Amino acid sequence: MRHAALLTTATVWLALGCGDGGTGPGPGPGDGTRLASQFERLADSVDAGGYSPAGDALRHAAEIARLTGHATPVSLTIDGSARSFLAVAEQLDFPNLVCSWPADSGIAPPPDTIIVMPPDTVKVPPDGGGGSMPPDSGGVIPVDSGVVLPPPGPPPLPPECHEEGTYSMRTLIAWEPEHMAEVVRIVAYIGSNTVEPGVPDVMTGLPSSVAADPGPPTAPPTPPDSGSGSGGEPGGFPGFMGEYLVRDVGSWYAVEGSQTNSLEGSGGACTDDRATIDWAEFDCEAARYRFEFQMTVDPANWERLTGVATPPTSPEGSHTLAMGSNAVDGVRLTWTAWTPPPLPTEPGPGPDPIPVDSTGVVRPM
């Protein structure tokens, strides 16, 4: 499950990132650049350890802070104790991509695929007896390894994608201002909703849909609301996910709770009018959102009934977090162009990087 995977990476980045040494004065001119640099240093520490999903979330937070240019003071309650945090927010309007891969793309072998070994390879029985690999083979591949060598010929074709409307999600990122020792994230569908396990974490990667046979295009969802945040039903993923991260301790995810968000106004200038996130490019405008939430969070690998964590070094116990109605400055990012996501191991959604030689698609005006 994706949340469980992110738990592990988040726990690691908290430990790796403790050396950033950043301090956090109140918001002011240039504050967004400083905050973005702190997030990016944490992301660099994560990447050095090979934990890219957590690094992606941190870089997304850095981009929001940089584009906003400052942070908004907010008050959170954690386990009944009132705390002063800083926060930024965003609305991400991204294309609903539906992609298909040709049957001969080479992504997934058919059921009757034969495991092929190089001509000069000697198959070694599972018991280790008989045979050996050539001196330049670089190692031994067991017969039952399941290895499938790539077929000869040109590389697989890129996926065929088209957009079917626009999906919208809102995020809130709040952090303890002195050392970024605690971070709270909310990724939510527009409006009021409750915790749902299927909500994608758009801070780690934009989702896309996969169709074996896309068939005729379907009717696009209703576009996102453009003003109050309370009108219409924008396409997206109803519900919200929440995360509470504590440096050197670990990460907790929301298991129950509710949140409400609305767009109070938009139209001002960001520190930059464009941004690139994953496989899409966005126009940026300043915006102000109102968020309110309450949630109970558990470690993903902790069993509440038995009180046992897996592994034993994982964080344990539950926490309750809440924030009363607060207006938070941020940005609204609206997509203008996209590039087909790269080929996965097999067709499926995923926040993979854009291939260098991809061809972008510009949003129709």
mmCIF file with all atom_site columns, N, CA and C in Angstrom, residues 3-9 11-12 51 249-252 298-303 306-317:
data_model
loop_
_atom_site.group_PDB
_atom_site.id
_atom_site.type_symbol
_atom_site.label_atom_id
_atom_site.label_alt_id
_atom_site.label_comp_id
_atom_site.label_asym_id
_atom_site.label_entity_id
_atom_site.label_seq_id
_atom_site.pdbx_PDB_ins_code
_atom_site.Cartn_x
_atom_site.Cartn_y
_atom_site.Cartn_z
_atom_site.occupancy
_atom_site.B_iso_or_equiv
_atom_site.pdbx_formal_charge
_atom_site.auth_seq_id
_atom_site.auth_comp_id
_atom_site.auth_asym_id
_atom_site.auth_atom_id
_atom_site.pdbx_PDB_model_num
ATOM 1  N N  . HIS A 1 3   ? 0.768  4.248  1.261  1.00 0.00 ? 3   HIS A N  1
ATOM 2  C CA . HIS A 1 3   ? 1.016  4.947  2.510  1.00 0.00 ? 3   HIS A CA 1
ATOM 3  C C  . HIS A 1 3   ? 2.071  4.225  3.333  1.00 0.00 ? 3   HIS A C  1
ATOM 4  N N  . ALA A 1 4   ? 2.052  2.903  3.320  1.00 0.00 ? 4   ALA A N  1
ATOM 5  C CA . ALA A 1 4   ? 3.030  2.146  4.083  1.00 0.00 ? 4   ALA A CA 1
ATOM 6  C C  . ALA A 1 4   ? 4.431  2.381  3.538  1.00 0.00 ? 4   ALA A C  1
ATOM 7  N N  . ALA A 1 5   ? 4.527  2.428  2.194  1.00 0.00 ? 5   ALA A N  1
ATOM 8  C CA . ALA A 1 5   ? 5.838  2.669  1.599  1.00 0.00 ? 5   ALA A CA 1
ATOM 9  C C  . ALA A 1 5   ? 6.352  4.048  1.955  1.00 0.00 ? 5   ALA A C  1
ATOM 10 N N  . LEU A 1 6   ? 5.470  5.039  1.936  1.00 0.00 ? 6   LEU A N  1
ATOM 11 C CA . LEU A 1 6   ? 5.893  6.395  2.251  1.00 0.00 ? 6   LEU A CA 1
ATOM 12 C C  . LEU A 1 6   ? 6.245  6.545  3.715  1.00 0.00 ? 6   LEU A C  1
ATOM 13 N N  . LEU A 1 7   ? 5.644  5.704  4.578  1.00 0.00 ? 7   LEU A N  1
ATOM 14 C CA . LEU A 1 7   ? 5.993  5.747  5.990  1.00 0.00 ? 7   LEU A CA 1
ATOM 15 C C  . LEU A 1 7   ? 7.473  5.485  6.172  1.00 0.00 ? 7   LEU A C  1
ATOM 16 N N  . THR A 1 8   ? 7.957  4.430  5.494  1.00 0.00 ? 8   THR A N  1
ATOM 17 C CA . THR A 1 8   ? 9.357  4.064  5.639  1.00 0.00 ? 8   THR A CA 1
ATOM 18 C C  . THR A 1 8   ? 10.259 5.172  5.141  1.00 0.00 ? 8   THR A C  1
ATOM 19 N N  . THR A 1 9   ? 9.948  5.718  3.967  1.00 0.00 ? 9   THR A N  1
ATOM 20 C CA . THR A 1 9   ? 10.794 6.768  3.428  1.00 0.00 ? 9   THR A CA 1
ATOM 21 C C  . THR A 1 9   ? 10.740 8.016  4.284  1.00 0.00 ? 9   THR A C  1
ATOM 22 N N  . THR A 1 11  ? 10.192 8.184  7.519  1.00 0.00 ? 11  THR A N  1
ATOM 23 C CA . THR A 1 11  ? 10.960 7.947  8.732  1.00 0.00 ? 11  THR A CA 1
ATOM 24 C C  . THR A 1 11  ? 12.438 8.172  8.478  1.00 0.00 ? 11  THR A C  1
ATOM 25 N N  . VAL A 1 12  ? 12.917 7.683  7.308  1.00 0.00 ? 12  VAL A N  1
ATOM 26 C CA . VAL A 1 12  ? 14.332 7.825  6.993  1.00 0.00 ? 12  VAL A CA 1
ATOM 27 C C  . VAL A 1 12  ? 14.699 9.268  6.755  1.00 0.00 ? 12  VAL A C  1
ATOM 28 N N  . TYR A 1 51  ? 15.995 7.369  -1.129 1.00 0.00 ? 51  TYR A N  1
ATOM 29 C CA . TYR A 1 51  ? 14.576 7.344  -0.787 1.00 0.00 ? 51  TYR A CA 1
ATOM 30 C C  . TYR A 1 51  ? 13.844 8.460  -1.532 1.00 0.00 ? 51  TYR A C  1
ATOM 31 N N  . VAL A 1 249 ? 12.004 10.565 14.897 1.00 0.00 ? 249 VAL A N  1
ATOM 32 C CA . VAL A 1 249 ? 11.053 9.630  15.516 1.00 0.00 ? 249 VAL A CA 1
ATOM 33 C C  . VAL A 1 249 ? 10.348 8.816  14.445 1.00 0.00 ? 249 VAL A C  1
ATOM 34 N N  . GLY A 1 250 ? 9.648  9.474  13.538 1.00 0.00 ? 250 GLY A N  1
ATOM 35 C CA . GLY A 1 250 ? 8.953  8.740  12.496 1.00 0.00 ? 250 GLY A CA 1
ATOM 36 C C  . GLY A 1 250 ? 7.777  9.482  11.927 1.00 0.00 ? 250 GLY A C  1
ATOM 37 N N  . SER A 1 251 ? 6.861  8.733  11.320 1.00 0.00 ? 251 SER A N  1
ATOM 38 C CA . SER A 1 251 ? 5.752  9.304  10.581 1.00 0.00 ? 251 SER A CA 1
ATOM 39 C C  . SER A 1 251 ? 4.457  8.588  10.923 1.00 0.00 ? 251 SER A C  1
ATOM 40 N N  . TRP A 1 252 ? 3.375  9.361  10.979 1.00 0.00 ? 252 TRP A N  1
ATOM 41 C CA . TRP A 1 252 ? 2.040  8.851  11.258 1.00 0.00 ? 252 TRP A CA 1
ATOM 42 C C  . TRP A 1 252 ? 1.101  9.291  10.137 1.00 0.00 ? 252 TRP A C  1
ATOM 43 N N  . ASP A 1 298 ? -2.066 7.282  13.037 1.00 0.00 ? 298 ASP A N  1
ATOM 44 C CA . ASP A 1 298 ? -1.367 6.089  13.514 1.00 0.00 ? 298 ASP A CA 1
ATOM 45 C C  . ASP A 1 298 ? -0.151 5.846  12.633 1.00 0.00 ? 298 ASP A C  1
ATOM 46 N N  . PRO A 1 299 ? 0.887  5.205  13.174 1.00 0.00 ? 299 PRO A N  1
ATOM 47 C CA . PRO A 1 299 ? 1.962  4.727  12.285 1.00 0.00 ? 299 PRO A CA 1
ATOM 48 C C  . PRO A 1 299 ? 1.397  3.661  11.355 1.00 0.00 ? 299 PRO A C  1
ATOM 49 N N  . ALA A 1 300 ? 1.848  3.638  10.114 1.00 0.00 ? 300 ALA A N  1
ATOM 50 C CA . ALA A 1 300 ? 1.295  2.689  9.156  1.00 0.00 ? 300 ALA A CA 1
ATOM 51 C C  . ALA A 1 300 ? 1.589  1.247  9.552  1.00 0.00 ? 300 ALA A C  1
ATOM 52 N N  . ASN A 1 301 ? 2.707  1.002  10.250 1.00 0.00 ? 301 ASN A N  1
ATOM 53 C CA . ASN A 1 301 ? 3.091  -0.365 10.600 1.00 0.00 ? 301 ASN A CA 1
ATOM 54 C C  . ASN A 1 301 ? 2.828  -0.676 12.064 1.00 0.00 ? 301 ASN A C  1
ATOM 55 N N  . TRP A 1 302 ? 1.889  0.022  12.660 1.00 0.00 ? 302 TRP A N  1
ATOM 56 C CA . TRP A 1 302 ? 1.578  -0.211 14.069 1.00 0.00 ? 302 TRP A CA 1
ATOM 57 C C  . TRP A 1 302 ? 0.177  -0.768 14.193 1.00 0.00 ? 302 TRP A C  1
ATOM 58 N N  . GLU A 1 303 ? 0.028  -1.847 14.955 1.00 0.00 ? 303 GLU A N  1
ATOM 59 C CA . GLU A 1 303 ? -1.261 -2.473 15.149 1.00 0.00 ? 303 GLU A CA 1
ATOM 60 C C  . GLU A 1 303 ? -1.887 -1.936 16.422 1.00 0.00 ? 303 GLU A C  1
ATOM 61 N N  . THR A 1 306 ? -3.071 -4.585 19.198 1.00 0.00 ? 306 THR A N  1
ATOM 62 C CA . THR A 1 306 ? -2.030 -5.298 19.958 1.00 0.00 ? 306 THR A CA 1
ATOM 63 C C  . THR A 1 306 ? -0.958 -4.373 20.503 1.00 0.00 ? 306 THR A C  1
ATOM 64 N N  . GLY A 1 307 ? -0.865 -3.160 19.954 1.00 0.00 ? 307 GLY A N  1
ATOM 65 C CA . GLY A 1 307 ? 0.173  -2.241 20.394 1.00 0.00 ? 307 GLY A CA 1
ATOM 66 C C  . GLY A 1 307 ? 1.558  -2.651 19.953 1.00 0.00 ? 307 GLY A C  1
ATOM 67 N N  . VAL A 1 308 ? 1.644  -3.451 18.890 1.00 0.00 ? 308 VAL A N  1
ATOM 68 C CA . VAL A 1 308 ? 2.926  -3.956 18.410 1.00 0.00 ? 308 VAL A CA 1
ATOM 69 C C  . VAL A 1 308 ? 3.298  -3.239 17.118 1.00 0.00 ? 308 VAL A C  1
ATOM 70 N N  . ALA A 1 309 ? 4.525  -2.754 17.048 1.00 0.00 ? 309 ALA A N  1
ATOM 71 C CA . ALA A 1 309 ? 5.019  -2.085 15.850 1.00 0.00 ? 309 ALA A CA 1
ATOM 72 C C  . ALA A 1 309 ? 5.875  -3.052 15.043 1.00 0.00 ? 309 ALA A C  1
ATOM 73 N N  . THR A 1 310 ? 5.806  -2.941 13.714 1.00 0.00 ? 310 THR A N  1
ATOM 74 C CA . THR A 1 310 ? 6.616  -3.762 12.826 1.00 0.00 ? 310 THR A CA 1
ATOM 75 C C  . THR A 1 310 ? 7.352  -2.860 11.850 1.00 0.00 ? 310 THR A C  1
ATOM 76 N N  . PRO A 1 311 ? 8.711  -2.809 11.916 1.00 0.00 ? 311 PRO A N  1
ATOM 77 C CA . PRO A 1 311 ? 9.564  -3.469 12.897 1.00 0.00 ? 311 PRO A CA 1
ATOM 78 C C  . PRO A 1 311 ? 9.458  -2.803 14.268 1.00 0.00 ? 311 PRO A C  1
ATOM 79 N N  . PRO A 1 312 ? 10.071 -3.424 15.291 1.00 0.00 ? 312 PRO A N  1
ATOM 80 C CA . PRO A 1 312 ? 9.931  -2.890 16.656 1.00 0.00 ? 312 PRO A CA 1
ATOM 81 C C  . PRO A 1 312 ? 10.429 -1.469 16.820 1.00 0.00 ? 312 PRO A C  1
ATOM 82 N N  . THR A 1 313 ? 11.334 -1.026 15.931 1.00 0.00 ? 313 THR A N  1
ATOM 83 C CA . THR A 1 313 ? 11.861 0.343  16.036 1.00 0.00 ? 313 THR A CA 1
ATOM 84 C C  . THR A 1 313 ? 10.932 1.377  15.424 1.00 0.00 ? 313 THR A C  1
ATOM 85 N N  . SER A 1 314 ? 9.831  0.949  14.810 1.00 0.00 ? 314 SER A N  1
ATOM 86 C CA . SER A 1 314 ? 8.888  1.889  14.201 1.00 0.00 ? 314 SER A CA 1
ATOM 87 C C  . SER A 1 314 ? 8.188  2.711  15.275 1.00 0.00 ? 314 SER A C  1
ATOM 88 N N  . PRO A 1 315 ? 7.691  3.904  14.921 1.00 0.00 ? 315 PRO A N  1
ATOM 89 C CA . PRO A 1 315 ? 6.944  4.708  15.889 1.00 0.00 ? 315 PRO A CA 1
ATOM 90 C C  . PRO A 1 315 ? 5.685  3.982  16.329 1.00 0.00 ? 315 PRO A C  1
ATOM 91 N N  . GLU A 1 316 ? 5.233  4.270  17.522 1.00 0.00 ? 316 GLU A N  1
ATOM 92 C CA . GLU A 1 316 ? 4.067  3.609  18.087 1.00 0.00 ? 316 GLU A CA 1
ATOM 93 C C  . GLU A 1 316 ? 3.052  4.651  18.553 1.00 0.00 ? 316 GLU A C  1
ATOM 94 N N  . GLY A 1 317 ? 1.839  4.190  18.801 1.00 0.00 ? 317 GLY A N  1
ATOM 95 C CA . GLY A 1 317 ? 0.815  5.030  19.397 1.00 0.00 ? 317 GLY A CA 1
ATOM 96 C C  . GLY A 1 317 ? 0.122  5.944  18.417 1.00 0.00 ? 317 GLY A C  1
#
